[in-house]
Short mmCIF file of N, CA and C in Angstrom, two decimals:
data_model
loop_
_atom_site.label_atom_id
_atom_site.label_comp_id
_atom_site.label_asym_id
_atom_site.label_seq_id
_atom_site.Cartn_x
_atom_site.Cartn_y
_atom_site.Cartn_z
N UNK A 1441 0.82 -1.18 0.00
CA UNK A 1441 0.00 0.00 0.00
C UNK A 1441 0.87 1.25 0.00
N UNK A 1442 1.89 1.20 0.79
CA UNK A 1442 2.78 2.33 0.87
C UNK A 1442 3.39 2.60 -0.51
N UNK A 1443 3.70 1.53 -1.20
CA UNK A 1443 4.31 1.65 -2.51
C UNK A 1443 3.34 2.27 -3.50
N UNK A 1444 2.05 1.90 -3.45
CA UNK A 1444 1.05 2.46 -4.36
C UNK A 1444 0.88 3.96 -4.13
N UNK A 1445 0.87 4.37 -2.86
CA UNK A 1445 0.74 5.80 -2.55
C UNK A 1445 1.96 6.55 -3.08
N UNK A 1446 3.14 5.98 -2.91
CA UNK A 1446 4.36 6.63 -3.39
C UNK A 1446 4.32 6.81 -4.90
N UNK A 1447 3.94 5.75 -5.62
CA UNK A 1447 3.87 5.86 -7.08
C UNK A 1447 2.78 6.83 -7.53
N UNK A 1448 1.71 6.87 -6.78
CA UNK A 1448 0.63 7.81 -7.11
C UNK A 1448 1.12 9.24 -6.97
N UNK A 1449 1.90 9.52 -5.91
CA UNK A 1449 2.46 10.85 -5.73
C UNK A 1449 3.47 11.18 -6.83
N UNK A 1450 4.19 10.17 -7.28
CA UNK A 1450 5.13 10.38 -8.37
C UNK A 1450 4.40 10.74 -9.66
N UNK A 1451 3.24 10.13 -9.89
CA UNK A 1451 2.46 10.45 -11.08
C UNK A 1451 1.98 11.90 -11.06
N UNK A 1452 1.70 12.44 -9.88
CA UNK A 1452 1.25 13.83 -9.77
C UNK A 1452 2.37 14.82 -10.11
N UNK A 1453 3.59 14.39 -10.00
CA UNK A 1453 4.78 15.20 -10.28
C UNK A 1453 4.79 16.49 -9.46
N UNK A 1454 4.64 16.31 -8.15
CA UNK A 1454 4.75 17.46 -7.27
C UNK A 1454 6.09 17.38 -6.55
N UNK A 1455 6.60 18.56 -6.21
CA UNK A 1455 7.92 18.60 -5.58
C UNK A 1455 7.83 18.23 -4.12
N UNK A 1456 8.99 18.07 -3.51
CA UNK A 1456 9.04 17.69 -2.10
C UNK A 1456 8.46 18.80 -1.24
N UNK A 1457 8.75 20.06 -1.57
CA UNK A 1457 8.24 21.20 -0.80
C UNK A 1457 6.71 21.27 -0.87
N UNK A 1458 6.15 20.97 -2.02
CA UNK A 1458 4.70 20.97 -2.16
C UNK A 1458 4.08 19.84 -1.34
N UNK A 1459 4.74 18.70 -1.29
CA UNK A 1459 4.25 17.58 -0.47
C UNK A 1459 4.24 17.95 1.00
N UNK A 1460 5.29 18.62 1.45
CA UNK A 1460 5.36 19.03 2.86
C UNK A 1460 4.24 20.02 3.18
N UNK A 1461 3.99 20.95 2.28
CA UNK A 1461 2.93 21.95 2.48
C UNK A 1461 1.56 21.28 2.55
N UNK A 1462 1.30 20.36 1.64
CA UNK A 1462 0.02 19.66 1.63
C UNK A 1462 -0.15 18.83 2.89
N UNK A 1463 0.90 18.17 3.31
CA UNK A 1463 0.83 17.34 4.52
C UNK A 1463 0.56 18.21 5.74
N UNK A 1464 1.22 19.36 5.84
CA UNK A 1464 1.01 20.23 7.00
C UNK A 1464 -0.41 20.80 7.00
N UNK A 1465 -0.95 21.10 5.84
CA UNK A 1465 -2.33 21.59 5.77
C UNK A 1465 -3.32 20.50 6.18
N UNK A 1466 -3.05 19.26 5.78
CA UNK A 1466 -3.92 18.16 6.18
C UNK A 1466 -3.87 17.93 7.69
N UNK A 1467 -2.69 18.03 8.27
CA UNK A 1467 -2.55 17.88 9.72
C UNK A 1467 -3.31 18.99 10.42
N UNK A 1468 -3.19 20.21 9.94
CA UNK A 1468 -3.90 21.35 10.52
C UNK A 1468 -5.42 21.17 10.41
N UNK A 1469 -5.88 20.63 9.30
CA UNK A 1469 -7.31 20.37 9.12
C UNK A 1469 -7.81 19.34 10.14
N UNK A 1470 -7.02 18.31 10.36
CA UNK A 1470 -7.41 17.28 11.33
C UNK A 1470 -7.46 17.88 12.73
N UNK A 1471 -6.47 18.68 13.09
CA UNK A 1471 -6.43 19.30 14.43
C UNK A 1471 -7.65 20.21 14.63
N UNK A 1472 -7.98 21.02 13.64
CA UNK A 1472 -9.11 21.93 13.75
C UNK A 1472 -10.43 21.16 13.85
N UNK A 1473 -10.55 20.06 13.14
CA UNK A 1473 -11.77 19.24 13.21
C UNK A 1473 -11.94 18.65 14.61
N UNK A 1474 -10.85 18.17 15.19
CA UNK A 1474 -10.91 17.60 16.54
C UNK A 1474 -11.29 18.68 17.54
N UNK A 1475 -10.68 19.86 17.41
CA UNK A 1475 -11.00 20.97 18.33
C UNK A 1475 -12.45 21.41 18.19
N UNK A 1476 -12.97 21.35 17.02
CA UNK A 1476 -14.36 21.75 16.79
C UNK A 1476 -15.32 20.83 17.55
N UNK A 1477 -15.01 19.57 17.63
CA UNK A 1477 -15.87 18.63 18.37
C UNK A 1477 -15.66 18.74 19.87
N UNK A 1478 -14.44 19.09 20.29
CA UNK A 1478 -14.12 19.13 21.71
C UNK A 1478 -14.66 20.39 22.38
N UNK A 1479 -14.48 21.52 21.72
CA UNK A 1479 -14.88 22.80 22.33
C UNK A 1479 -16.37 23.04 22.07
N UNK A 1480 -17.08 23.40 23.14
CA UNK A 1480 -18.51 23.68 23.02
C UNK A 1480 -18.71 25.09 22.46
N UNK A 1481 -19.72 25.27 21.64
CA UNK A 1481 -19.99 26.62 21.12
C UNK A 1481 -20.47 27.54 22.24
N UNK A 1482 -20.18 28.83 22.09
CA UNK A 1482 -20.57 29.82 23.11
C UNK A 1482 -22.08 29.98 23.17
N UNK A 1483 -22.57 30.35 24.34
CA UNK A 1483 -24.00 30.55 24.51
C UNK A 1483 -24.31 32.04 24.42
N UNK A 1484 -25.51 32.35 24.02
CA UNK A 1484 -25.93 33.74 23.94
C UNK A 1484 -26.16 34.29 25.34
N UNK A 1485 -26.02 35.60 25.48
CA UNK A 1485 -26.23 36.23 26.78
C UNK A 1485 -27.70 36.12 27.16
N UNK A 1486 -27.96 36.12 28.44
CA UNK A 1486 -29.35 35.98 28.90
C UNK A 1486 -30.08 37.32 28.81
N UNK A 1487 -31.38 37.29 29.01
CA UNK A 1487 -32.23 38.48 28.86
C UNK A 1487 -31.88 39.55 29.89
N UNK A 1488 -31.42 39.13 31.09
CA UNK A 1488 -31.06 40.11 32.11
C UNK A 1488 -29.90 40.99 31.64
N UNK A 1489 -28.97 40.38 30.96
CA UNK A 1489 -27.82 41.13 30.44
C UNK A 1489 -28.29 42.19 29.42
N UNK A 1490 -29.20 41.77 28.53
CA UNK A 1490 -29.71 42.71 27.54
C UNK A 1490 -30.51 43.82 28.20
N UNK A 1491 -31.25 43.50 29.24
CA UNK A 1491 -32.05 44.50 29.95
C UNK A 1491 -31.14 45.54 30.60
N UNK A 1492 -30.02 45.12 31.16
CA UNK A 1492 -29.07 46.07 31.76
C UNK A 1492 -28.50 47.01 30.70
N UNK A 1493 -28.19 46.46 29.55
CA UNK A 1493 -27.66 47.29 28.46
C UNK A 1493 -28.74 48.28 27.98
N UNK A 1494 -29.97 47.82 27.87
CA UNK A 1494 -31.07 48.69 27.43
C UNK A 1494 -31.29 49.83 28.43
N UNK A 1495 -31.23 49.54 29.73
CA UNK A 1495 -31.40 50.57 30.75
C UNK A 1495 -30.29 51.62 30.67
N UNK A 1496 -29.06 51.16 30.48
CA UNK A 1496 -27.92 52.09 30.35
C UNK A 1496 -28.10 52.98 29.11
N UNK A 1497 -28.55 52.37 28.01
CA UNK A 1497 -28.78 53.13 26.78
C UNK A 1497 -29.85 54.20 27.00
N UNK A 1498 -30.96 53.84 27.64
CA UNK A 1498 -32.04 54.79 27.88
C UNK A 1498 -31.60 55.92 28.81
N UNK A 1499 -30.77 55.60 29.81
CA UNK A 1499 -30.27 56.62 30.73
C UNK A 1499 -29.40 57.63 29.98
N UNK A 1500 -28.48 57.13 29.16
CA UNK A 1500 -27.60 58.02 28.40
C UNK A 1500 -28.40 58.85 27.39
N UNK A 1501 -29.38 58.23 26.78
CA UNK A 1501 -30.23 58.93 25.82
C UNK A 1501 -30.97 60.08 26.51
N UNK A 1502 -31.51 59.83 27.70
CA UNK A 1502 -32.21 60.87 28.45
C UNK A 1502 -31.26 62.01 28.81
N UNK A 1503 -30.01 61.69 29.18
CA UNK A 1503 -29.03 62.73 29.50
C UNK A 1503 -28.75 63.61 28.27
N UNK A 1504 -28.58 62.98 27.13
CA UNK A 1504 -28.30 63.74 25.90
C UNK A 1504 -29.49 64.62 25.53
N UNK A 1505 -30.70 64.09 25.64
CA UNK A 1505 -31.90 64.88 25.32
C UNK A 1505 -32.04 66.06 26.27
N UNK A 1506 -31.70 65.87 27.54
CA UNK A 1506 -31.77 66.96 28.52
C UNK A 1506 -30.77 68.06 28.15
N UNK A 1507 -29.57 67.68 27.75
CA UNK A 1507 -28.57 68.68 27.34
C UNK A 1507 -29.03 69.44 26.10
N UNK A 1508 -29.65 68.73 25.15
CA UNK A 1508 -30.16 69.38 23.95
C UNK A 1508 -31.26 70.37 24.30
N UNK A 1509 -32.15 70.01 25.23
CA UNK A 1509 -33.21 70.94 25.64
C UNK A 1509 -32.61 72.19 26.29
N UNK A 1510 -31.58 72.02 27.10
CA UNK A 1510 -30.94 73.17 27.74
C UNK A 1510 -30.30 74.08 26.70
N UNK A 1511 -29.66 73.48 25.69
CA UNK A 1511 -29.07 74.29 24.62
C UNK A 1511 -30.14 75.03 23.83
N UNK A 1512 -31.24 74.37 23.55
CA UNK A 1512 -32.33 75.02 22.82
C UNK A 1512 -32.92 76.18 23.62
N UNK A 1513 -33.05 76.01 24.93
CA UNK A 1513 -33.54 77.09 25.77
C UNK A 1513 -32.59 78.28 25.70
N UNK A 1514 -31.30 78.00 25.69
CA UNK A 1514 -30.30 79.07 25.71
C UNK A 1514 -30.29 79.85 24.39
N UNK A 1515 -30.39 79.15 23.28
CA UNK A 1515 -30.20 79.80 21.98
C UNK A 1515 -31.47 80.08 21.20
N UNK A 1516 -32.60 79.53 21.59
CA UNK A 1516 -33.83 79.81 20.84
C UNK A 1516 -34.46 81.08 21.38
N UNK A 1517 -35.22 81.80 20.53
CA UNK A 1517 -35.86 83.02 21.00
C UNK A 1517 -36.92 82.73 22.06
N UNK A 1518 -37.22 83.74 22.82
CA UNK A 1518 -38.21 83.59 23.89
C UNK A 1518 -39.58 83.30 23.27
N UNK A 1519 -40.38 82.48 23.91
CA UNK A 1519 -41.71 82.18 23.37
C UNK A 1519 -42.60 83.42 23.41
N UNK A 1520 -43.50 83.50 22.45
CA UNK A 1520 -44.41 84.63 22.39
C UNK A 1520 -45.39 84.56 23.55
N UNK A 1521 -45.86 85.72 23.96
CA UNK A 1521 -46.81 85.79 25.07
C UNK A 1521 -48.15 85.26 24.59
N UNK A 1522 -48.72 84.41 25.37
CA UNK A 1522 -50.01 83.81 25.01
C UNK A 1522 -51.10 84.86 25.10
N UNK A 1523 -52.06 84.78 24.21
CA UNK A 1523 -53.19 85.71 24.23
C UNK A 1523 -54.14 85.29 25.34
N UNK A 1524 -54.78 86.27 25.96
CA UNK A 1524 -55.70 85.93 27.05
C UNK A 1524 -56.89 85.13 26.54
N UNK A 1525 -57.34 84.19 27.37
CA UNK A 1525 -58.48 83.34 26.99
C UNK A 1525 -59.46 83.28 28.15
N UNK A 1526 -60.73 83.02 27.82
CA UNK A 1526 -61.72 82.88 28.87
C UNK A 1526 -61.74 81.45 29.40
N UNK A 1527 -62.70 81.13 30.24
CA UNK A 1527 -62.74 79.80 30.86
C UNK A 1527 -63.00 78.69 29.86
N UNK A 1528 -63.60 79.00 28.72
CA UNK A 1528 -63.87 77.99 27.69
C UNK A 1528 -62.69 77.80 26.74
N UNK A 1529 -61.64 78.59 26.90
CA UNK A 1529 -60.47 78.48 26.03
C UNK A 1529 -60.56 79.36 24.80
N UNK A 1530 -61.60 80.19 24.70
CA UNK A 1530 -61.75 81.10 23.57
C UNK A 1530 -60.87 82.32 23.79
N UNK A 1531 -60.19 82.76 22.75
CA UNK A 1531 -59.29 83.91 22.86
C UNK A 1531 -60.12 85.18 22.95
N UNK A 1532 -59.74 86.03 23.89
CA UNK A 1532 -60.44 87.30 24.11
C UNK A 1532 -59.75 88.37 23.29
N UNK A 1533 -60.52 89.16 22.56
CA UNK A 1533 -59.96 90.26 21.77
C UNK A 1533 -59.57 91.39 22.70
N UNK A 1534 -58.37 91.89 22.55
CA UNK A 1534 -57.87 92.99 23.37
C UNK A 1534 -57.62 94.16 22.45
N UNK A 1535 -58.10 95.33 22.83
CA UNK A 1535 -57.92 96.50 21.97
C UNK A 1535 -56.48 97.00 22.07
N UNK A 1536 -56.01 97.62 20.99
CA UNK A 1536 -54.66 98.17 20.99
C UNK A 1536 -54.59 99.39 21.88
N UNK A 1537 -53.49 99.54 22.54
CA UNK A 1537 -53.29 100.72 23.38
C UNK A 1537 -52.43 101.76 22.68
N UNK A 1538 -52.05 101.49 21.44
CA UNK A 1538 -51.22 102.42 20.69
C UNK A 1538 -52.13 103.41 19.98
N UNK A 1539 -51.83 104.68 20.12
CA UNK A 1539 -52.61 105.71 19.44
C UNK A 1539 -52.09 105.91 18.03
N UNK A 1540 -52.81 106.65 17.24
CA UNK A 1540 -52.44 106.89 15.85
C UNK A 1540 -51.09 107.58 15.74
N UNK A 1541 -50.84 108.58 16.56
CA UNK A 1541 -49.58 109.33 16.45
C UNK A 1541 -48.39 108.45 16.80
N UNK A 1542 -48.54 107.57 17.78
CA UNK A 1542 -47.42 106.71 18.15
C UNK A 1542 -47.18 105.64 17.10
N UNK A 1543 -48.25 105.21 16.38
CA UNK A 1543 -48.07 104.25 15.31
C UNK A 1543 -47.21 104.83 14.21
N UNK A 1544 -47.47 106.04 13.82
CA UNK A 1544 -46.68 106.66 12.74
C UNK A 1544 -45.25 106.89 13.20
N UNK A 1545 -45.05 107.22 14.50
CA UNK A 1545 -43.69 107.41 15.01
C UNK A 1545 -42.90 106.11 14.94
N UNK A 1546 -43.53 104.99 15.31
CA UNK A 1546 -42.81 103.72 15.29
C UNK A 1546 -42.50 103.29 13.87
N UNK A 1547 -43.40 103.59 12.94
CA UNK A 1547 -43.13 103.24 11.54
C UNK A 1547 -41.96 104.04 11.00
N UNK A 1548 -41.89 105.31 11.39
CA UNK A 1548 -40.77 106.13 10.93
C UNK A 1548 -39.46 105.65 11.54
N UNK A 1549 -39.51 105.19 12.78
CA UNK A 1549 -38.29 104.71 13.41
C UNK A 1549 -37.82 103.41 12.78
N UNK A 1550 -38.76 102.56 12.33
CA UNK A 1550 -38.37 101.28 11.75
C UNK A 1550 -37.75 101.45 10.38
N UNK A 1551 -38.27 102.40 9.57
CA UNK A 1551 -37.70 102.58 8.24
C UNK A 1551 -36.48 103.50 8.35
N UNK A 1552 -35.31 103.03 7.91
CA UNK A 1552 -34.11 103.83 8.05
C UNK A 1552 -34.15 105.04 7.12
N UNK A 1553 -33.51 106.11 7.57
CA UNK A 1553 -33.42 107.30 6.73
C UNK A 1553 -32.39 107.05 5.65
N UNK A 1554 -32.65 107.61 4.48
CA UNK A 1554 -31.72 107.46 3.39
C UNK A 1554 -30.51 108.34 3.63
N UNK A 1555 -29.36 107.83 3.19
CA UNK A 1555 -28.09 108.54 3.39
C UNK A 1555 -27.60 108.99 2.03
N UNK A 1556 -27.28 110.26 1.93
CA UNK A 1556 -26.77 110.81 0.68
C UNK A 1556 -25.28 110.49 0.59
N UNK A 1557 -24.88 109.64 -0.35
CA UNK A 1557 -23.48 109.23 -0.47
C UNK A 1557 -22.60 110.36 -0.99
N UNK A 1558 -23.20 111.40 -1.55
CA UNK A 1558 -22.41 112.53 -2.06
C UNK A 1558 -22.00 113.50 -0.96
N UNK A 1559 -22.74 113.51 0.15
CA UNK A 1559 -22.45 114.48 1.21
C UNK A 1559 -22.18 113.84 2.57
N UNK A 1560 -22.39 112.56 2.71
CA UNK A 1560 -22.30 111.89 4.02
C UNK A 1560 -20.86 111.81 4.51
N UNK A 1561 -20.71 111.88 5.82
CA UNK A 1561 -19.39 111.73 6.44
C UNK A 1561 -19.05 110.24 6.56
N UNK A 1562 -17.83 109.94 7.02
CA UNK A 1562 -17.41 108.55 7.19
C UNK A 1562 -18.33 107.81 8.16
N UNK A 1563 -18.67 108.47 9.28
CA UNK A 1563 -19.51 107.83 10.28
C UNK A 1563 -20.91 107.55 9.73
N UNK A 1564 -21.44 108.50 8.97
CA UNK A 1564 -22.78 108.33 8.41
C UNK A 1564 -22.80 107.22 7.37
N UNK A 1565 -21.74 107.09 6.57
CA UNK A 1565 -21.67 106.03 5.56
C UNK A 1565 -21.61 104.65 6.21
N UNK A 1566 -21.02 104.58 7.39
CA UNK A 1566 -20.89 103.29 8.08
C UNK A 1566 -22.24 102.80 8.61
N UNK A 1567 -23.25 103.66 8.62
CA UNK A 1567 -24.58 103.23 9.04
C UNK A 1567 -25.25 102.38 7.98
N UNK A 1568 -24.74 102.42 6.75
CA UNK A 1568 -25.28 101.57 5.69
C UNK A 1568 -24.93 100.12 5.98
N UNK A 1569 -25.87 99.24 5.69
CA UNK A 1569 -25.66 97.80 5.95
C UNK A 1569 -24.53 97.27 5.07
N UNK A 1570 -23.51 96.68 5.69
CA UNK A 1570 -22.41 96.08 4.95
C UNK A 1570 -21.29 97.05 4.62
N UNK A 1571 -21.40 98.29 5.07
CA UNK A 1571 -20.34 99.28 4.82
C UNK A 1571 -19.65 99.56 6.14
N UNK A 1572 -18.38 99.21 6.19
CA UNK A 1572 -17.58 99.45 7.39
C UNK A 1572 -16.64 100.63 7.16
N UNK A 1573 -15.67 100.83 8.05
CA UNK A 1573 -14.77 101.98 7.92
C UNK A 1573 -13.94 101.95 6.63
N UNK A 1574 -13.52 100.77 6.20
CA UNK A 1574 -12.68 100.67 5.00
C UNK A 1574 -13.49 101.06 3.77
N UNK A 1575 -14.69 100.52 3.63
CA UNK A 1575 -15.53 100.86 2.48
C UNK A 1575 -15.92 102.33 2.51
N UNK A 1576 -16.21 102.86 3.70
CA UNK A 1576 -16.57 104.27 3.81
C UNK A 1576 -15.42 105.15 3.33
N UNK A 1577 -14.19 104.81 3.71
CA UNK A 1577 -13.02 105.58 3.24
C UNK A 1577 -12.89 105.49 1.73
N UNK A 1578 -13.14 104.32 1.18
CA UNK A 1578 -13.05 104.15 -0.28
C UNK A 1578 -14.11 104.98 -0.99
N UNK A 1579 -15.32 105.04 -0.42
CA UNK A 1579 -16.38 105.84 -1.04
C UNK A 1579 -16.01 107.31 -1.02
N UNK A 1580 -15.50 107.79 0.11
CA UNK A 1580 -15.11 109.20 0.22
C UNK A 1580 -13.96 109.51 -0.71
N UNK A 1581 -12.97 108.61 -0.80
CA UNK A 1581 -11.83 108.83 -1.69
C UNK A 1581 -12.28 108.86 -3.14
N UNK A 1582 -13.17 107.97 -3.52
CA UNK A 1582 -13.68 107.96 -4.89
C UNK A 1582 -14.46 109.24 -5.18
N UNK A 1583 -15.26 109.65 -4.20
CA UNK A 1583 -16.07 110.87 -4.36
C UNK A 1583 -15.17 112.08 -4.51
N UNK A 1584 -14.04 112.12 -3.77
CA UNK A 1584 -13.12 113.26 -3.86
C UNK A 1584 -12.40 113.30 -5.20
N UNK A 1585 -12.06 112.13 -5.77
CA UNK A 1585 -11.32 112.12 -7.04
C UNK A 1585 -12.23 112.19 -8.25
N UNK A 1586 -13.35 111.48 -8.24
CA UNK A 1586 -14.20 111.39 -9.43
C UNK A 1586 -15.37 112.36 -9.40
N UNK A 1587 -15.64 112.98 -8.27
CA UNK A 1587 -16.77 113.89 -8.19
C UNK A 1587 -18.01 113.20 -7.66
N UNK A 1588 -19.14 113.87 -7.80
CA UNK A 1588 -20.41 113.39 -7.26
C UNK A 1588 -20.87 112.12 -7.98
N UNK A 1589 -21.60 111.29 -7.24
CA UNK A 1589 -22.22 110.11 -7.83
C UNK A 1589 -23.49 110.55 -8.54
N UNK A 1590 -23.63 110.18 -9.79
CA UNK A 1590 -24.85 110.50 -10.55
C UNK A 1590 -25.88 109.39 -10.43
N UNK A 1591 -25.40 108.14 -10.34
CA UNK A 1591 -26.28 106.97 -10.21
C UNK A 1591 -25.75 106.07 -9.11
N UNK A 1592 -26.63 105.28 -8.52
CA UNK A 1592 -26.22 104.35 -7.46
C UNK A 1592 -25.30 103.27 -8.02
N UNK A 1593 -25.45 102.92 -9.29
CA UNK A 1593 -24.64 101.88 -9.90
C UNK A 1593 -23.16 102.25 -9.96
N UNK A 1594 -22.83 103.53 -9.84
CA UNK A 1594 -21.43 103.95 -9.85
C UNK A 1594 -20.66 103.40 -8.65
N UNK A 1595 -21.36 103.02 -7.61
CA UNK A 1595 -20.69 102.47 -6.42
C UNK A 1595 -19.99 101.15 -6.73
N UNK A 1596 -20.37 100.47 -7.81
CA UNK A 1596 -19.71 99.22 -8.19
C UNK A 1596 -18.24 99.47 -8.54
N UNK A 1597 -17.91 100.67 -8.96
CA UNK A 1597 -16.53 100.99 -9.32
C UNK A 1597 -15.61 101.00 -8.10
N UNK A 1598 -16.16 101.04 -6.92
CA UNK A 1598 -15.36 101.04 -5.70
C UNK A 1598 -14.97 99.60 -5.38
N UNK A 1599 -13.68 99.44 -5.09
CA UNK A 1599 -13.15 98.10 -4.83
C UNK A 1599 -13.87 97.47 -3.63
N UNK A 1600 -14.39 96.25 -3.84
CA UNK A 1600 -15.05 95.50 -2.77
C UNK A 1600 -16.56 95.60 -2.79
N UNK A 1601 -17.11 96.59 -3.50
CA UNK A 1601 -18.56 96.71 -3.58
C UNK A 1601 -18.99 96.05 -4.88
N UNK A 1602 -19.67 94.94 -4.75
CA UNK A 1602 -20.15 94.22 -5.91
C UNK A 1602 -21.65 94.40 -6.05
N UNK A 1603 -22.21 93.64 -6.95
CA UNK A 1603 -23.64 93.75 -7.22
C UNK A 1603 -24.49 93.39 -6.01
N UNK A 1604 -24.09 92.36 -5.30
CA UNK A 1604 -24.87 91.91 -4.15
C UNK A 1604 -24.88 92.96 -3.05
N UNK A 1605 -23.72 93.52 -2.72
CA UNK A 1605 -23.64 94.54 -1.68
C UNK A 1605 -24.40 95.79 -2.12
N UNK A 1606 -24.29 96.14 -3.41
CA UNK A 1606 -24.99 97.31 -3.92
C UNK A 1606 -26.50 97.12 -3.80
N UNK A 1607 -27.00 95.92 -4.11
CA UNK A 1607 -28.43 95.66 -3.99
C UNK A 1607 -28.90 95.79 -2.53
N UNK A 1608 -28.02 95.42 -1.58
CA UNK A 1608 -28.39 95.54 -0.16
C UNK A 1608 -28.48 96.99 0.30
N UNK A 1609 -27.60 97.85 -0.22
CA UNK A 1609 -27.56 99.23 0.29
C UNK A 1609 -28.35 100.20 -0.59
N UNK A 1610 -28.74 99.79 -1.77
CA UNK A 1610 -29.45 100.67 -2.71
C UNK A 1610 -30.69 101.32 -2.09
N UNK A 1611 -31.54 100.58 -1.36
CA UNK A 1611 -32.74 101.23 -0.78
C UNK A 1611 -32.40 102.26 0.28
N UNK A 1612 -31.19 102.23 0.81
CA UNK A 1612 -30.84 103.14 1.90
C UNK A 1612 -30.03 104.33 1.45
N UNK A 1613 -29.72 104.45 0.17
CA UNK A 1613 -28.89 105.56 -0.26
C UNK A 1613 -29.69 106.56 -1.10
N UNK A 1614 -29.22 107.78 -1.02
CA UNK A 1614 -29.80 108.85 -1.83
C UNK A 1614 -28.66 109.54 -2.55
N UNK A 1615 -28.97 110.21 -3.66
CA UNK A 1615 -27.94 110.89 -4.44
C UNK A 1615 -28.17 112.38 -4.46
#
């Protein structure tokens, strides 16, 4: 029998190193098969273990939600005042306490006054939205060298004032 196996290996024409590799792999396969039968497979964790993990998860989740609520309180605007309601939950109409003259005063205060870019000082130019001290100096320097602005679009010639910035300040300027 030994002789038949030897001749069979000779027919395969494999080298000695290949035979050693194949033999070692077969030995390793046998060892792993024996270990597979000897060692018992692991058991799943019991329900109590999962319940402890679930409780820890819920506790941490509640902590995170509490921190988020605190951040929202800090950075969100104050809630609007609720309108008065009667015992049935119906909203009661409340008359305005603002008189006509005070209404017109508040409207005038809300709408900004137009600023004449041909005569305004540096401080007055800085009241325009998006115009700081550097842009104000550039406007005054341009006005001194080129003369009065005839159109609002001429402000585009000033370095740093583009179409978007011009559109923002156009309603607030006068010529």
